[in-house]
Amino acid sequence: MRKVLALTIIFICINFLTGFASTQDINQERFQIDSLKEVNQIETNQEQIVDNYNQIAYLFGGINIDSSLVYSSKGIILAKKINYLHGLAVSHSYQGRALIEAGKLKLSMENFDKALIQFSLEGDSINMLDCYSGISYLASYGSSQLKSLNYNLKALEFAEKLKDTSSLSTRYNNIGAIYKRLDNYDLALNYFQKSIDLEQKIISREQKKISKEQLAINVGSLAISYSNAGVLKVEHQKFKEAESDYQKIKSLLPKINSEYVRSYLFLSLAGYYNGINNFDSTNYYIVRARKICIENNYQHILVRVYRQQGETLLKQKQYRESIYFLDKCLNLSDSIGLHEEYPEIYKMSAEAYSHIGNHQKAYNSLLKANSAIDSLKSEKVTGFLVEFEEQKVKNEQEQQQLKLALKNQQVENTAIKMRNKFISALLAIIFLILAIVIVVFYFLKSKKNNKILKSNHKLIKKQKLLLEENIQKLEISEENLQKSNATKDIFFSIIAHDLKSPFSAILGFNDELALHYNEYSDDERMEMINHVGNASKSTYSLLENLLTWSRSQSGAIQLHKEAHQIKSLINESISPNLATAELKKINVVNNIDDTQMVWADKETIKVVVSNLFSNAIKFCNSGGVIYLSCKLNKNMLEICTRDTGIGMSEQIMDGLFNIEKNVQREGTNEEKGTGLGLILCQEFVHKNDGQIWVKSKLGEGSAMYFSLPVHQSN
């Protein structure tokens, strides 16, 4: 059973890692596909259109197999029509790849064979390597492992010639798997070790040059090679030797992003620990593999997870539980058409039924095991290669007969020419004269046509440039419209955000007066009314500030930078929010130096200070303290608003000044916010030639800093 599992891991995982398209960035591939489709609508070169169809088929290979088949078929039809042989061969090659994924193995082999003939005539080693790689993969499904080995060796020859290290590693793994099936331990281990050595060289040499995603793929390939070697050693009861391979796998697992590969590695680890009777670790890795398979619908891997769980329970003499998981394995295998493990599963079921005394079911399971062995031998997939090879021999015989008939015809034609030499010479002279006349005629005519074609070409080129220019203008217009819409959305969000604080004070005092009017003296009521009045005035002031900001976004406003006493400016800015602070019983300690002067635009800085102070109130606990301070740093004055509130995590701080992340959270009294106030602060501080930043720890309060240029005369 482990032989089947190992071979499946090798062929599926290796082809998953080195298939049509990387999973790094599907959006990028879809963008390329759309671009190529647009190009084909205006392209006039037919061969280029074929090449574009092939590139689209290649890109769809990792996204949508049906679409890949559609575009490779389009390439075949057009390439045949214009007799573009190289493009036709590439189309057949990509069709062969897609048909593998579609499960149409015979058609896939036919396409690879057609492509290989043309690539051989061209001496195209790179594409010949790809064809032999695909054919070797198909041959692995057949009954003759020697035939699969032969194709892999041919692919290996080209990979070595081209020094294609990724293909070499894949070939070593595949050849090792074939020798493993042929029970040649030494040769199988030798090729697995070659793959390990090569992958290690690739990683050590290229890890500083390639992307993290590509490095993760290479690490995954290395882990698979270690797994192949480990499974081989476990099968031969060489657990001590296998231990180092599985330790390497465990060290590489954190660096592997692919859930697909991780599930296979977890399953391989489960098999190793089951072999050494460490059932706790076996169950641990079975659970991890099963979780990934269920979350990602990897049903063909889940089948093997159930089988491994059944085998482990059988080994622990938990026979009824073992039967349960073996039955789940059989049911799922039947639903997805995966039958190669039936004999082993039925044998384990027979053993479990025998131990619980159900000898009838044990006998039936043994009968099914034998029947499964016979049915696997008669599967269509094991015979289609033989049928294909026979057809190929028949085609070659027909070609030989055609060549012989052509040769005989050529001999006969030569004899006729010799008998009629004089007539042929005379006809040749006449033909030559006619040819000269025709050539001269067509030369004059083509000269005229060329002028027309050049004129048309120039016109088309001019129209193409004009079209491209119009497309570019439309894209710019669309981008400007999106920016305008985004600015509008931000503007309305900020209005909601900045007006809420003063209205909290207005509504708070209004509710207090409405509910407890008679409980207060006239002086206290008058004080509350004054607070409401002050907050109302500040609200109007905030509206003016926000309208000023909106005009700055549209470029309709210019900043008026002047010298300002910073303490006076800050006092004026925080005044509208003091009532809210008083409601939360927050003490405000103002340590701003009243001698310091800054060079800035008053209105925009007032908006900055008001936002920072409002946020400090929002996230400060009732009864807390807000400190206002400043200090000189060279030619900049750094102003700090620090609170003793709830603080921030690293994740929140990372998104504070990023409009795309739009950080929002409630204040200590469940105050709401849009998360856009600090974006406004950042814009206004930058316009005043300053910087803004934050320091905070969760549960220990926050300190918001911004800097402004010091007035030169200061």
XYZ file of C-alpha atoms in Angstrom, residues 439-689:
251
model
C 7.406 37.851 -63.048
C 7.739 41.239 -64.747
C 3.960 41.604 -64.842
C 3.515 40.698 -61.223
C 6.504 42.806 -60.224
C 4.882 45.891 -61.717
C 1.529 44.968 -60.255
C 2.971 44.152 -56.817
C 4.880 47.433 -56.827
C 1.596 49.255 -57.215
C -0.080 47.040 -54.591
C 2.819 47.602 -52.221
C 2.288 51.321 -52.403
C -1.384 50.820 -51.572
C -0.520 48.386 -48.764
C 2.078 50.773 -47.318
C -0.445 53.576 -47.395
C -3.061 51.357 -45.710
C -0.498 50.133 -43.183
C 0.467 53.704 -42.325
C -3.202 54.588 -41.909
C -3.855 51.525 -39.695
C -0.794 52.298 -37.618
C -1.960 55.883 -37.177
C -5.436 54.666 -36.164
C -3.892 52.170 -33.734
C -1.826 54.911 -32.084
C -4.892 57.123 -31.895
C -6.891 54.274 -30.329
C -4.149 53.605 -27.769
C -4.016 57.315 -26.942
C -7.798 57.399 -26.438
C -7.667 54.277 -24.233
C -4.937 55.903 -22.134
C -7.019 59.085 -21.776
C -10.037 57.014 -20.723
C -7.944 55.181 -18.109
C -6.672 58.502 -16.728
C -10.233 59.858 -16.635
C -11.423 56.730 -14.843
C -8.604 56.988 -12.299
C -9.407 60.676 -11.652
C -13.100 59.814 -11.231
C -12.262 57.062 -8.733
C -10.055 59.472 -6.771
C -12.836 62.062 -6.796
C -15.373 59.514 -5.508
C -12.939 58.325 -2.830
C -12.366 61.950 -1.693
C -16.120 62.518 -1.529
C -16.617 59.348 0.586
C -13.778 60.339 2.907
C -15.205 63.863 3.250
C -18.638 62.660 4.365
C -17.125 60.064 6.716
C -14.979 62.747 8.366
C -17.955 65.056 8.786
C -19.756 62.262 10.674
C -16.596 61.542 12.706
C -15.631 65.095 13.723
C -19.122 66.380 14.448
C -19.932 63.524 16.801
C -17.713 64.672 19.678
C -19.243 68.166 20.205
C -22.727 66.790 19.681
C -22.031 64.258 22.454
C -21.551 67.192 24.820
C -24.608 69.039 23.513
C -26.856 65.951 23.807
C -25.329 64.994 27.158
C -26.032 68.348 28.821
C -29.417 68.557 27.095
C -30.454 65.118 28.487
C -29.123 66.047 31.922
C -31.170 69.277 31.983
C -34.255 67.534 30.598
C -34.174 64.694 33.123
C -32.862 66.477 36.247
C -33.669 70.127 35.672
C -35.075 70.728 39.159
C -32.109 69.045 40.839
C -29.723 71.839 39.798
C -29.438 75.425 40.911
C -29.838 78.304 38.473
C -26.074 78.800 38.353
C -25.490 75.146 37.567
C -28.185 75.192 34.892
C -26.707 78.335 33.396
C -23.272 76.683 33.370
C -24.662 73.696 31.480
C -26.422 75.985 29.009
C -23.126 77.781 28.467
C -21.451 74.431 27.781
C -24.123 73.626 25.214
C -23.660 77.021 23.606
C -19.882 76.637 23.474
C -20.181 73.165 21.962
C -22.638 74.480 19.352
C -20.239 77.245 18.384
C -17.393 74.745 18.149
C -19.534 72.520 15.939
C -20.043 75.376 13.518
C -16.295 75.997 13.645
C -15.654 72.345 12.850
C -17.965 72.555 9.863
C -15.995 75.497 8.547
C -12.727 73.564 9.037
C -14.057 70.527 7.207
C -15.309 72.629 4.339
C -11.844 74.189 4.190
C -10.321 70.692 3.961
C -12.724 69.704 1.185
C -11.649 72.758 -0.789
C -8.012 71.766 -0.289
C -8.768 68.341 -1.770
C -10.136 69.940 -4.905
C -7.129 72.295 -5.126
C -9.334 75.331 -4.514
C -7.549 76.448 -1.337
C -4.026 77.506 -0.515
C -2.442 77.253 2.938
C -1.618 80.575 4.658
C 1.384 79.845 6.857
C 2.140 82.387 9.593
C 3.894 82.529 12.941
C 1.632 81.281 15.766
C 2.125 80.853 19.488
C 1.662 77.086 19.842
C -0.020 77.144 23.266
C -2.621 79.661 22.161
C -3.277 77.663 18.990
C -3.690 74.417 20.954
C -5.959 76.004 23.579
C -8.204 77.361 20.826
C -8.239 73.903 19.133
C -9.132 71.815 22.215
C -11.691 74.241 23.604
C -14.688 72.652 21.796
C -13.838 69.234 23.285
C -13.261 70.227 26.942
C -16.934 69.739 27.751
C -16.751 66.127 26.545
C -13.643 65.582 28.684
C -15.452 67.009 31.697
C -18.390 64.621 31.155
C -15.933 61.661 31.323
C -14.215 63.277 34.380
C -10.922 63.379 32.488
C -8.230 65.700 33.869
C -6.383 67.708 31.157
C -2.789 68.683 32.037
C -1.497 71.347 29.601
C 2.316 71.631 29.763
C 2.703 73.420 26.429
C 5.464 76.046 26.482
C 3.786 79.411 25.824
C 7.036 80.893 24.453
C 7.302 78.589 21.468
C 6.276 79.854 18.018
C 5.593 77.681 14.982
C 5.321 78.427 11.250
C 2.081 76.834 10.049
C -1.403 77.282 8.654
C -3.722 77.939 11.580
C -6.936 76.343 10.311
C -5.442 73.014 9.240
C -3.411 72.654 12.466
C -6.532 73.384 14.521
C -8.205 70.430 12.781
C -5.161 68.222 13.603
C -5.073 69.166 17.313
C -8.859 68.860 17.635
C -8.808 65.333 16.139
C -5.912 64.129 18.301
C -7.450 65.591 21.478
C -10.885 64.133 20.608
C -9.307 60.684 20.093
C -7.466 60.961 23.431
C -10.795 61.647 25.167
C -12.501 58.810 23.303
C -9.945 56.136 24.305
C -9.194 57.459 27.830
C -10.957 55.816 30.747
C -13.304 57.842 32.930
C -11.270 59.594 35.589
C -8.086 59.370 33.456
C -5.587 62.051 32.489
C -4.594 63.659 29.164
C -1.160 65.327 28.993
C -0.290 67.996 26.429
C 3.428 68.742 25.995
C 6.023 69.885 23.475
C 9.804 69.847 22.957
C 12.325 71.222 20.481
C 14.158 68.868 18.141
C 16.566 70.890 15.975
C 14.349 73.170 13.840
C 11.123 71.294 14.577
C 8.746 71.531 17.512
C 7.315 68.142 18.528
C 3.833 68.328 20.104
C 2.544 65.319 22.079
C -0.999 64.361 23.162
C -0.689 61.472 25.656
C -3.553 59.696 27.419
C -3.780 57.046 30.130
C -6.359 55.050 28.226
C -6.653 51.599 26.643
C -3.656 51.860 24.296
C -3.197 50.103 20.950
C -1.832 46.823 19.592
C 0.885 46.672 16.908
C -1.736 45.664 14.334
C -3.901 48.719 15.034
C -0.874 51.060 14.930
C 0.146 49.641 11.537
C -3.201 50.657 10.036
C -3.710 54.086 11.655
C -2.467 56.179 8.725
C -3.525 53.761 5.959
C -6.851 54.699 4.388
C -7.197 51.245 2.798
C -7.154 49.495 6.207
C -9.567 52.067 7.722
C -9.018 51.159 11.392
C -12.188 51.601 13.486
C -12.846 50.748 17.114
C -15.124 51.941 19.894
C -14.016 54.289 22.661
C -14.178 53.511 26.372
C -17.812 54.753 26.478
C -18.678 52.964 23.222
C -18.051 56.131 21.177
C -18.172 55.435 17.449
C -15.719 56.658 14.839
C -15.037 56.352 11.106
C -11.297 55.678 11.472
C -10.532 58.495 9.048
C -9.706 61.328 11.433
C -6.003 60.421 11.585
C -5.843 60.267 7.782
C -6.978 63.919 7.775
C -4.376 64.740 10.451
C -1.609 63.130 8.444
C -2.534 65.059 5.288
C -2.644 68.459 7.072
C 0.597 67.825 9.013
C 2.409 66.895 5.791
C 1.054 70.023 4.092
C 2.585 72.010 6.951
C 6.003 70.347 6.388
